[in-house]
Coordinates of C-alpha atoms in Angstrom, one line a residue:
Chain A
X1 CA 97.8 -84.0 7.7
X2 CA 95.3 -81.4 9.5
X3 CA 97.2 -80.0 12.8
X4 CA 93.8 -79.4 14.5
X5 CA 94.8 -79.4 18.5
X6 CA 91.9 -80.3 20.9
X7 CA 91.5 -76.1 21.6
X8 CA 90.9 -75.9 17.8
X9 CA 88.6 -78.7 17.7
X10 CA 86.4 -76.7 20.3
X11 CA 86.6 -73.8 19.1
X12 CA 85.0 -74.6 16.1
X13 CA 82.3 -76.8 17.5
X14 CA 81.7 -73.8 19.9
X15 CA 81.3 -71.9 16.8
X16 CA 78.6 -74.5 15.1
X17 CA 76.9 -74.1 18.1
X18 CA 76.7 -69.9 17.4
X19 CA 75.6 -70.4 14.1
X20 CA 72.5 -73.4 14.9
X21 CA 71.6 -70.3 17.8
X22 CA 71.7 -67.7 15.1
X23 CA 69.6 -69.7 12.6
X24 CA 67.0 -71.0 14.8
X25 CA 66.6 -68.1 16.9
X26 CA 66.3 -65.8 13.6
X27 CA 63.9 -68.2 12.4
X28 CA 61.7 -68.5 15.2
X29 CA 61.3 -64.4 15.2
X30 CA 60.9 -64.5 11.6
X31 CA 58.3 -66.8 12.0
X32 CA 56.7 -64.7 14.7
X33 CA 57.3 -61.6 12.6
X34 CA 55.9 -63.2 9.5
X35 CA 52.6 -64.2 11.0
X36 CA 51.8 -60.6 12.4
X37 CA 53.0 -58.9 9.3
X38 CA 50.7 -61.7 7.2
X39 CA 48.0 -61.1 9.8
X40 CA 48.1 -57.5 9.4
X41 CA 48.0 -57.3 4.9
X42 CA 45.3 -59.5 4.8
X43 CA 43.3 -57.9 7.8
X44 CA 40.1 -55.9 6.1
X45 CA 39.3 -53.6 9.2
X46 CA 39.6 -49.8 7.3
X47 CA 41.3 -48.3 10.7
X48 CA 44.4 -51.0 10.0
X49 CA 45.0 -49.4 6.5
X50 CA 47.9 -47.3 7.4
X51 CA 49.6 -50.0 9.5
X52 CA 48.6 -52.5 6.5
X53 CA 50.7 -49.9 3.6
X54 CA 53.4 -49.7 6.7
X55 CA 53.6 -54.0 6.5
X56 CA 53.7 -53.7 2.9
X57 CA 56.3 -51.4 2.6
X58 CA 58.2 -53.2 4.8
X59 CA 58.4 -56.2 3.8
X60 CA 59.1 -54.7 0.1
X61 CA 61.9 -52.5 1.1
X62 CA 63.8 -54.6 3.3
X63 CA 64.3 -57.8 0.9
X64 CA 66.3 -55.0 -1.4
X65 CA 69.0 -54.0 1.4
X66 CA 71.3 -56.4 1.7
X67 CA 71.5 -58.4 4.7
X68 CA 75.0 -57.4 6.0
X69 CA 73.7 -53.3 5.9
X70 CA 70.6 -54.2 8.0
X71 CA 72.9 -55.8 10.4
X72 CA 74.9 -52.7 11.0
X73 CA 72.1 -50.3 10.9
X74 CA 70.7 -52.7 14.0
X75 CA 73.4 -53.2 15.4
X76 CA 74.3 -49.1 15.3
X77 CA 71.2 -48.4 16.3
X78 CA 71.7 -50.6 19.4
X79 CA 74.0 -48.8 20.1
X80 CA 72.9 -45.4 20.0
X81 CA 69.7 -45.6 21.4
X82 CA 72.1 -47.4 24.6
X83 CA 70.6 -51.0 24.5
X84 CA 73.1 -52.9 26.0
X85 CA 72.9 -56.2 24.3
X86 CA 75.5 -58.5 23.0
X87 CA 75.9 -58.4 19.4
X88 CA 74.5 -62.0 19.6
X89 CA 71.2 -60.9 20.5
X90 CA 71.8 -58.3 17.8
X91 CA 72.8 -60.7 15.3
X92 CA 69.3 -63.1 15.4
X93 CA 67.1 -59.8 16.2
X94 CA 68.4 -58.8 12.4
X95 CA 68.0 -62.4 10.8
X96 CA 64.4 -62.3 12.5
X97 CA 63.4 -58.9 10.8
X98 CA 64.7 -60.1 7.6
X99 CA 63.0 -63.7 7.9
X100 CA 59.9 -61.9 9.0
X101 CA 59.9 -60.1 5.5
X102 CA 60.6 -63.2 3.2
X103 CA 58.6 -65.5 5.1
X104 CA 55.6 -63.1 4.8
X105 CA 56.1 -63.3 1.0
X106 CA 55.8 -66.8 1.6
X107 CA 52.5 -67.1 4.2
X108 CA 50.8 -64.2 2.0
X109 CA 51.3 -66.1 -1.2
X110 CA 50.3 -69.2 0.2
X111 CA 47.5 -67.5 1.9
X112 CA 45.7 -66.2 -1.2
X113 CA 46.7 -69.3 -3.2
X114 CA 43.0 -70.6 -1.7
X115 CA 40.6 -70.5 -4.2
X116 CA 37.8 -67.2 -3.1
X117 CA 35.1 -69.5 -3.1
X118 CA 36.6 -72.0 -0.6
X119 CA 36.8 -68.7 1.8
X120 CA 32.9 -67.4 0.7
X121 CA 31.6 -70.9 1.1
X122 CA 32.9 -70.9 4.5
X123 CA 31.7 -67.6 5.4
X124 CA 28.2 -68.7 4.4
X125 CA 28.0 -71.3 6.3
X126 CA 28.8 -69.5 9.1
X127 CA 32.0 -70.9 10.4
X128 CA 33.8 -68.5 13.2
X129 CA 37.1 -67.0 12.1
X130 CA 39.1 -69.5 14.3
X131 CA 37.2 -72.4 12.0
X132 CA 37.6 -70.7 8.6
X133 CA 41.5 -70.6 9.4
X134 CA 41.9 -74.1 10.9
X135 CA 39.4 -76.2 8.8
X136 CA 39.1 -74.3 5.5
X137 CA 41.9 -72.0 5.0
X138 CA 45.1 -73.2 7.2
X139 CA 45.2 -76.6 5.8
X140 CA 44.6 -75.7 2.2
X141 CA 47.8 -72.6 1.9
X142 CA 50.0 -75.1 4.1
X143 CA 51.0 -77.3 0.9
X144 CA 52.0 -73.6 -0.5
X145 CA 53.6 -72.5 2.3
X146 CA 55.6 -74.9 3.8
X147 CA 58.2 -75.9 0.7
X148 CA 59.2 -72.8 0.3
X149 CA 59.6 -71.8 3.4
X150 CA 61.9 -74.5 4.3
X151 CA 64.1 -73.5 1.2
X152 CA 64.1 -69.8 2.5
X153 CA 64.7 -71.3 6.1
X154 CA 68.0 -73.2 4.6
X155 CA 68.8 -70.1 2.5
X156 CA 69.1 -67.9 5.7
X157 CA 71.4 -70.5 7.6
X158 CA 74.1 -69.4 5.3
X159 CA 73.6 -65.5 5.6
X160 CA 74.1 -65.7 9.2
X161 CA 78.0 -66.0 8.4
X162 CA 77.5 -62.5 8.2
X163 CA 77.3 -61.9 11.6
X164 CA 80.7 -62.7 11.8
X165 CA 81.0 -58.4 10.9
X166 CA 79.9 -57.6 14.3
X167 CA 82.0 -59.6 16.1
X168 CA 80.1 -62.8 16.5
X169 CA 82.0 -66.0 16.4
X170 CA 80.5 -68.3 14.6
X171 CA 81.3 -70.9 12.2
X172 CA 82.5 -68.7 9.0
X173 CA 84.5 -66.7 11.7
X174 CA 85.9 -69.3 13.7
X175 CA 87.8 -69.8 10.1
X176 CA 89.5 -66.9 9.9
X177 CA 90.4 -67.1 13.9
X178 CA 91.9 -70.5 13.2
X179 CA 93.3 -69.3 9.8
X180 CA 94.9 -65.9 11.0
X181 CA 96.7 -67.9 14.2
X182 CA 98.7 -70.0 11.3
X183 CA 96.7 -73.1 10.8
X184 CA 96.7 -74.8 6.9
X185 CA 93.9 -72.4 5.0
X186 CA 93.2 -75.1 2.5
X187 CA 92.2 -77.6 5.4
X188 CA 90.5 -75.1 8.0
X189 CA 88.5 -73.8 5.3
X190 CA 87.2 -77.1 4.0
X191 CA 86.4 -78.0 7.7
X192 CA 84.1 -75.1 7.5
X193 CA 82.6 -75.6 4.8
X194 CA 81.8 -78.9 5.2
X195 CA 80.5 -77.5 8.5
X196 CA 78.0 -75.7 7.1
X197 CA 77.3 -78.3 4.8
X198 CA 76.3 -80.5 7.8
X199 CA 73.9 -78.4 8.9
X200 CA 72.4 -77.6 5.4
X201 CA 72.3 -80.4 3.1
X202 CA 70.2 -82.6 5.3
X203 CA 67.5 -79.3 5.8
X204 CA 68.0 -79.0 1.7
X205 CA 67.2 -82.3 1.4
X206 CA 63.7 -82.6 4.0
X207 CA 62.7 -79.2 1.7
X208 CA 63.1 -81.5 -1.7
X209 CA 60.8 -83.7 -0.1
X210 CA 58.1 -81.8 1.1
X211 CA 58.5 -80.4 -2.3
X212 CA 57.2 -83.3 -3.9
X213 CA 55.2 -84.9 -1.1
X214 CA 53.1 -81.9 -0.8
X215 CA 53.5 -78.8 -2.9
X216 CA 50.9 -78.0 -5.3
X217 CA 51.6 -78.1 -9.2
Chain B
X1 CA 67.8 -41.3 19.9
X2 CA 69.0 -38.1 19.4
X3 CA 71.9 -36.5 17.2
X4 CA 71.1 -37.9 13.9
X5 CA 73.1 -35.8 11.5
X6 CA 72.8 -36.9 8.1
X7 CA 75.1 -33.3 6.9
X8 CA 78.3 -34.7 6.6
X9 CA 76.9 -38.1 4.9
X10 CA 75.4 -35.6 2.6
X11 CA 78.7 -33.8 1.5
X12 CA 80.0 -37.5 0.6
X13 CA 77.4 -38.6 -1.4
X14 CA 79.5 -38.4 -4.5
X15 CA 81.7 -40.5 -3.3
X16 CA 79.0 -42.9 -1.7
X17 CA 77.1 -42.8 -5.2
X18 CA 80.5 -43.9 -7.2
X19 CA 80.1 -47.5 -4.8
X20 CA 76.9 -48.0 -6.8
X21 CA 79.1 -48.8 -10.0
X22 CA 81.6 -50.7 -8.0
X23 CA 78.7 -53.1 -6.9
X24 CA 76.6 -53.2 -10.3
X25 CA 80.6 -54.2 -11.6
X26 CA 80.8 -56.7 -9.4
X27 CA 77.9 -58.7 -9.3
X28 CA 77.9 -58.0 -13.5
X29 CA 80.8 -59.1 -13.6
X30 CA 80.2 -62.6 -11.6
X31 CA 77.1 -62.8 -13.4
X32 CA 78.5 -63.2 -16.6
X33 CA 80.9 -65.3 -16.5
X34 CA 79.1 -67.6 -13.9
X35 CA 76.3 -67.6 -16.1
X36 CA 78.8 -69.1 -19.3
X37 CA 80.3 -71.7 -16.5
X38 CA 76.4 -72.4 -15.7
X39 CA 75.8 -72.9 -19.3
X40 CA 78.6 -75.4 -19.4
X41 CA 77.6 -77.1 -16.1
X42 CA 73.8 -77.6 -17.1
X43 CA 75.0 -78.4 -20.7
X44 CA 76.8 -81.7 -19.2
X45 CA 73.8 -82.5 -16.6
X46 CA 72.1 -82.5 -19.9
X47 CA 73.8 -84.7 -22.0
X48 CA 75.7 -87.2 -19.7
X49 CA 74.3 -89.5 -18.1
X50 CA 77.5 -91.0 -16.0
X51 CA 79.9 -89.4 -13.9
X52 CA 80.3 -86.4 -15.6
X53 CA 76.5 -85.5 -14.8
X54 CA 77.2 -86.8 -11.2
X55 CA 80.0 -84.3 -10.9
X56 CA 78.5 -81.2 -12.3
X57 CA 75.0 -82.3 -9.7
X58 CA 77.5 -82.6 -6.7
X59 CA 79.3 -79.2 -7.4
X60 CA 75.8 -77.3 -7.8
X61 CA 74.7 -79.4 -4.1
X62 CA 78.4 -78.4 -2.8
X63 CA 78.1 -74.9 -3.3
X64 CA 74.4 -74.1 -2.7
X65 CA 74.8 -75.3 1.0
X66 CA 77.7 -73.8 2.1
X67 CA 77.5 -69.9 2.4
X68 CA 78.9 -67.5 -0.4
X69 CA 80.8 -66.0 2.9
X70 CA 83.0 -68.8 3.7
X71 CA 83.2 -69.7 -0.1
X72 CA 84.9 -65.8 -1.0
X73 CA 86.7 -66.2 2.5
X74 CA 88.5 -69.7 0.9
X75 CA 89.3 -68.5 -2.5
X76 CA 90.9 -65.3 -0.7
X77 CA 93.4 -67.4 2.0
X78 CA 93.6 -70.2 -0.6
X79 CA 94.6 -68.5 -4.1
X80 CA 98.0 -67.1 -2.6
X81 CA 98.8 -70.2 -1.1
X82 CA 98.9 -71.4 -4.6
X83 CA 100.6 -68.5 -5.8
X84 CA 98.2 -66.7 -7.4
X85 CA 98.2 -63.5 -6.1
X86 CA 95.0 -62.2 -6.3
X87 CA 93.2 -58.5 -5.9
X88 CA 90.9 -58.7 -3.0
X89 CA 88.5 -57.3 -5.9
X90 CA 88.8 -60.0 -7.8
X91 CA 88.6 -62.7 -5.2
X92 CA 85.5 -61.7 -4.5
X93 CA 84.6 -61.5 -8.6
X94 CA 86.1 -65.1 -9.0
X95 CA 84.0 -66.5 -5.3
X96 CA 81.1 -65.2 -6.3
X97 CA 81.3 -66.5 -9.7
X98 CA 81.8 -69.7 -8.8
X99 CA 78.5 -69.9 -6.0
X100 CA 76.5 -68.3 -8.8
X101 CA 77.3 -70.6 -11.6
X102 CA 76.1 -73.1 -9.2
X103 CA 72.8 -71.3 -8.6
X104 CA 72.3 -70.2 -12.4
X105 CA 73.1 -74.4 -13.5
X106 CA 70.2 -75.2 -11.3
X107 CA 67.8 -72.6 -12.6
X108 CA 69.3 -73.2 -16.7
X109 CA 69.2 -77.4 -15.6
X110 CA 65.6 -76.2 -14.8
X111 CA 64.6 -74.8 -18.2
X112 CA 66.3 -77.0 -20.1
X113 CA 64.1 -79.6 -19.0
X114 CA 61.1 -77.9 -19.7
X115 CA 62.1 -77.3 -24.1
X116 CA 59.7 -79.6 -25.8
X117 CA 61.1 -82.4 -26.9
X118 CA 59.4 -81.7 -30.6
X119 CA 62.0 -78.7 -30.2
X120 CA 65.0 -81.7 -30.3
X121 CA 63.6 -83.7 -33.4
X122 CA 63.3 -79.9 -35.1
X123 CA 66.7 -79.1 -34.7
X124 CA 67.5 -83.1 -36.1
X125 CA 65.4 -82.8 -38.9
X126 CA 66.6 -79.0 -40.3
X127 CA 70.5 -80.9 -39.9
X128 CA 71.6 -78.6 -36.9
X129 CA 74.8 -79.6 -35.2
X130 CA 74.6 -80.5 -31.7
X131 CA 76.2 -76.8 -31.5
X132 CA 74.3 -75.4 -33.1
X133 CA 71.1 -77.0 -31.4
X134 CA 72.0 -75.5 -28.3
X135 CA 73.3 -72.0 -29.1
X136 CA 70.1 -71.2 -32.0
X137 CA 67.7 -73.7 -29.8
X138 CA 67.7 -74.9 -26.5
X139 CA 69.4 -72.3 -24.6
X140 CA 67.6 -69.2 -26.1
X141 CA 64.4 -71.2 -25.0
X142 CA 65.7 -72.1 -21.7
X143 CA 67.0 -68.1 -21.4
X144 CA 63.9 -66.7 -21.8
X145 CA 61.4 -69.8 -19.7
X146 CA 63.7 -69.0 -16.9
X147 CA 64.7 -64.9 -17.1
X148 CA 62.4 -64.3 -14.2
X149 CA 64.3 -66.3 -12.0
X150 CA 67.8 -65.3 -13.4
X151 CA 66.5 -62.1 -13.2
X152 CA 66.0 -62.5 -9.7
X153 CA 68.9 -64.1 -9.5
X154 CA 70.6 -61.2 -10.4
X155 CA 69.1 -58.9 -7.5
X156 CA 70.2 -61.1 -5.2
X157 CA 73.9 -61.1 -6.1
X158 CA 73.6 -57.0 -6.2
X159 CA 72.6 -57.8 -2.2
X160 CA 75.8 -60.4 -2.0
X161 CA 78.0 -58.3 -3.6
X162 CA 78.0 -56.3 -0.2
X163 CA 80.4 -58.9 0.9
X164 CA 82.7 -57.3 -1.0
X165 CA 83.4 -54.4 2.0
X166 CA 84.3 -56.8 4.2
X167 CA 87.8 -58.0 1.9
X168 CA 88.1 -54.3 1.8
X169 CA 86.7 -53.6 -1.7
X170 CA 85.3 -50.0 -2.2
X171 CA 81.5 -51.1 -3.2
X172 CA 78.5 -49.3 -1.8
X173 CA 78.6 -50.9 1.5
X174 CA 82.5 -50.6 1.4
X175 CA 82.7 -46.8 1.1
X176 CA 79.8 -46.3 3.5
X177 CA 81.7 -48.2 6.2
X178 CA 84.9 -45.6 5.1
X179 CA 82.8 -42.7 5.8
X180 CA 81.1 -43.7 8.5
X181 CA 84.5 -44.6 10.3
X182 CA 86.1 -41.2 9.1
X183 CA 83.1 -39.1 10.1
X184 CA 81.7 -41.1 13.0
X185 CA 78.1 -40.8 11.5
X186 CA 78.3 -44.8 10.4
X187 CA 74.2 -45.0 12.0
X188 CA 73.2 -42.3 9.3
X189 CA 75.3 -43.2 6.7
X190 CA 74.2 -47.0 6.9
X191 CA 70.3 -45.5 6.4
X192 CA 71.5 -43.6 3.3
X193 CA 73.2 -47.1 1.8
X194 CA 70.0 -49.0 2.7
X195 CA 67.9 -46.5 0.9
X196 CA 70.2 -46.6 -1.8
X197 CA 70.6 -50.5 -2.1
X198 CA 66.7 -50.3 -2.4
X199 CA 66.5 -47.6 -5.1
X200 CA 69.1 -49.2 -6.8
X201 CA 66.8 -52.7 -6.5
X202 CA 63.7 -51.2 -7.6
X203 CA 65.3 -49.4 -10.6
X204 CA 66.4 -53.0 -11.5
X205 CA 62.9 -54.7 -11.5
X206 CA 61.9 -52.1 -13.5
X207 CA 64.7 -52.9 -15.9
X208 CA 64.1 -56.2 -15.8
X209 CA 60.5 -56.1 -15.9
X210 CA 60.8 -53.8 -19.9
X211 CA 63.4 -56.3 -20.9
X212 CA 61.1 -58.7 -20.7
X213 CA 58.5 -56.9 -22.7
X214 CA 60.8 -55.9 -25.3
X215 CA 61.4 -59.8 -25.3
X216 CA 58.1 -60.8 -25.7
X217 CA 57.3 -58.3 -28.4
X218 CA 60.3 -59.7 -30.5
X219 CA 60.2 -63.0 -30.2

């Protein structure tokens, strides 16, 4: 039924391949990226106030532009200011500011779901700022943080398909490759989306059940 | 990073602004009608408990892991080879419906769940119709639990909708990448769209945000 040769077969694993980089390495920045951005809006110092409006604005502008226009802009951009990168590099540099932005969402609403007086309490008794965050705060906005975080994380797998517009070959464009050189859409298309399914549902699944082993209600 | 001229982007806003409507019309568009197929959906998650149920679960699971991308991408190679020939306008319209009636079932499934169940025995008791109990009852309760989150739903199929340029429909992002291949100023015309795409967004919470207290004052 499905004429998939052995070159066909590679290609799209190839492809799979691109689209784990893409996800993982935009995730990892947007981790990165979320932690400084958190770091900075909940920093109290008075000199960090324009760089704290600067996070803020940041992170609520960017979640309103839709993913595929941030990707040219960067990848433009690139371009003009002569970085020679590949659009690879391009690709997971744009999935990482855009992570960045959700995921600090995420850290800063998990951050200031600790009660004040856990925070106070530990001030008074005089725990150093590395203790506050790893004994009294961390552990405390992690049962916050984490769920949805993983659901953003499996979220964002899917919108690196749009990479695919600058001429990365991943999964959703290894399709069209294998479509456009006069393979059966119906089956090539179910290949990859079953593909991606692959990759998500088990992700989907590990967030469902960090959702009820440790969220908060 | 020199040469930024934003003049000739300028002289095509017009044209640029006209995308706005294209892309509200879209995602509207999808909205609506994958809202009524999400209705149906959570409807039957509701009340059957057998394979019905299992069917309407498996499509919601289907389509919420797989990317709305590859989903438009099938519907647009696939629909001819049925015979349907299609607009690339409304392949995206009918993709898009389909990955957000599988969204808007979860989130409807969601608040469903949450009506009362004194809500149930009401409806029993004043002799409404199982029709009736939905349209007058459950789903204007479920509607208004869950309108942040449809709401929000909403914003981000404005965002989605931008995959709409890339079958070659003239939305926002669509005629931006038009003039920015006609005028060769794609890096400043891009900026514009973003800013746009934003404005656009935040005019929409605000929207959203009186509808909601227009809501509450009603009801």
């Amino acid at each position: 039924m499905i004429a998939f040769s052995h070159y066909d077969i590679a290609l799209l694993l190839q492809a799979m391949g691109r689209t784990v980089e893409l996800s993982l390495g935009g995730g990892l920045l947007g981790i990165a990226g979320a932690i400084l951005l958190t770091a900075l809006r909940l920093s109290d110092l008075r000199y960090m106030f324009p760089l704290r409006m600067l996070a803020v604005l940041y992170v609520q502008t960017i979640r309103r532009i839709p993913f595929i226009v941030t990707l040219y802009i960067v990848f433009f951009c690139a371009g003009m200011m002569g970085v020679d990168v590949s659009a690879t590099v391009v690709a997971i540099g744009s999935i990482g500011l855009i992570a960045a932005a959700y995921l600090c969402e995420i850290l800063h609403g998990g951050v200031k779901t600790v009660p004040v007086e856990q925070v106070e309490a530990a001030l008074v008794l005089n725990l150093p700022l590395w203790a506050r965050w790893r004994y009294v705060i961390g552990p405390q906005a992690l049962s916050a943080i984490v769920p949805p975080a993983v659901g953003y994380l499996v979220l964002f797998i899917k919108d690196t398909a749009l990479a695919s517009q600058i001429g990365v070959v991943e999964l959703s464009q290894a399709g069209v490759i294998l479509s456009n050189r006069g393979l059966p859409s119906v089956q090539v298309f179910c290949v990859v989306l079953l593909l991606y399914f692959a990759i998500s549902y088990p992700l989907t699944c590990l967030s469902r059940l960090l959702e009820k082993r440790i969220a908060v209600h | 990073m020199t040469g930024l001229d934003f003049r000739p982007v300028f002289a095509r806003l017009p044209f640029l602004l006209g995308g706005v409507g294209v892309t509200v019309l879209i995602a509207g568009l999808a909205f609506v009608f994958g809202l009524l197929l999400a209705v149906g959906l959570a409807v039957v998650r509701f009340e059957n408990q057998g394979g019905w149920r299992r069917l309407s679960r498996s499509y919601s699971t289907a389509l919420t892991n797989t990317p709305q991308l590859s989903q438009i991408f099938a519907v647009f190679y696939c629909l001819p080879l049925m015979g349907l020939m299609v607009s690339p306008f409304l392949s995206v319209v009918i993709g898009m419906t389909l990955n957000a009636a599988a969204y808007l079932a979860d989130i409807l499934g969601a608040g469903m769940a949450r009506v009362p169940p004194v809500y149930h025995e009401v409806a029993l008791t004043l002799g409404l119709n199982r029709r009736q109990t939905y349209l007058r009852v459950i789903l204007p309760y479920a509607g208004r639990t869950m309108f942040p989150a449809l709401a929000n739903h909403f914003q981000i199929m404005i965002l989605g909708s931008a995959m709409a340029s890339i079958f070659g429909v003239e939305d926002l992002t669509g005629r931006a990448y038009d003039i920015g291949s006609t005028t060769f100023r794609i890096l400043e015309v891009m900026l514009v769209t973003g800013g746009l795409y934003a404005v656009l967004s935040f005019a929409l919470t605000g929207v959203f945000a009186l509808c909601r207290r227009t809501m509450e004052r009603i009801v």
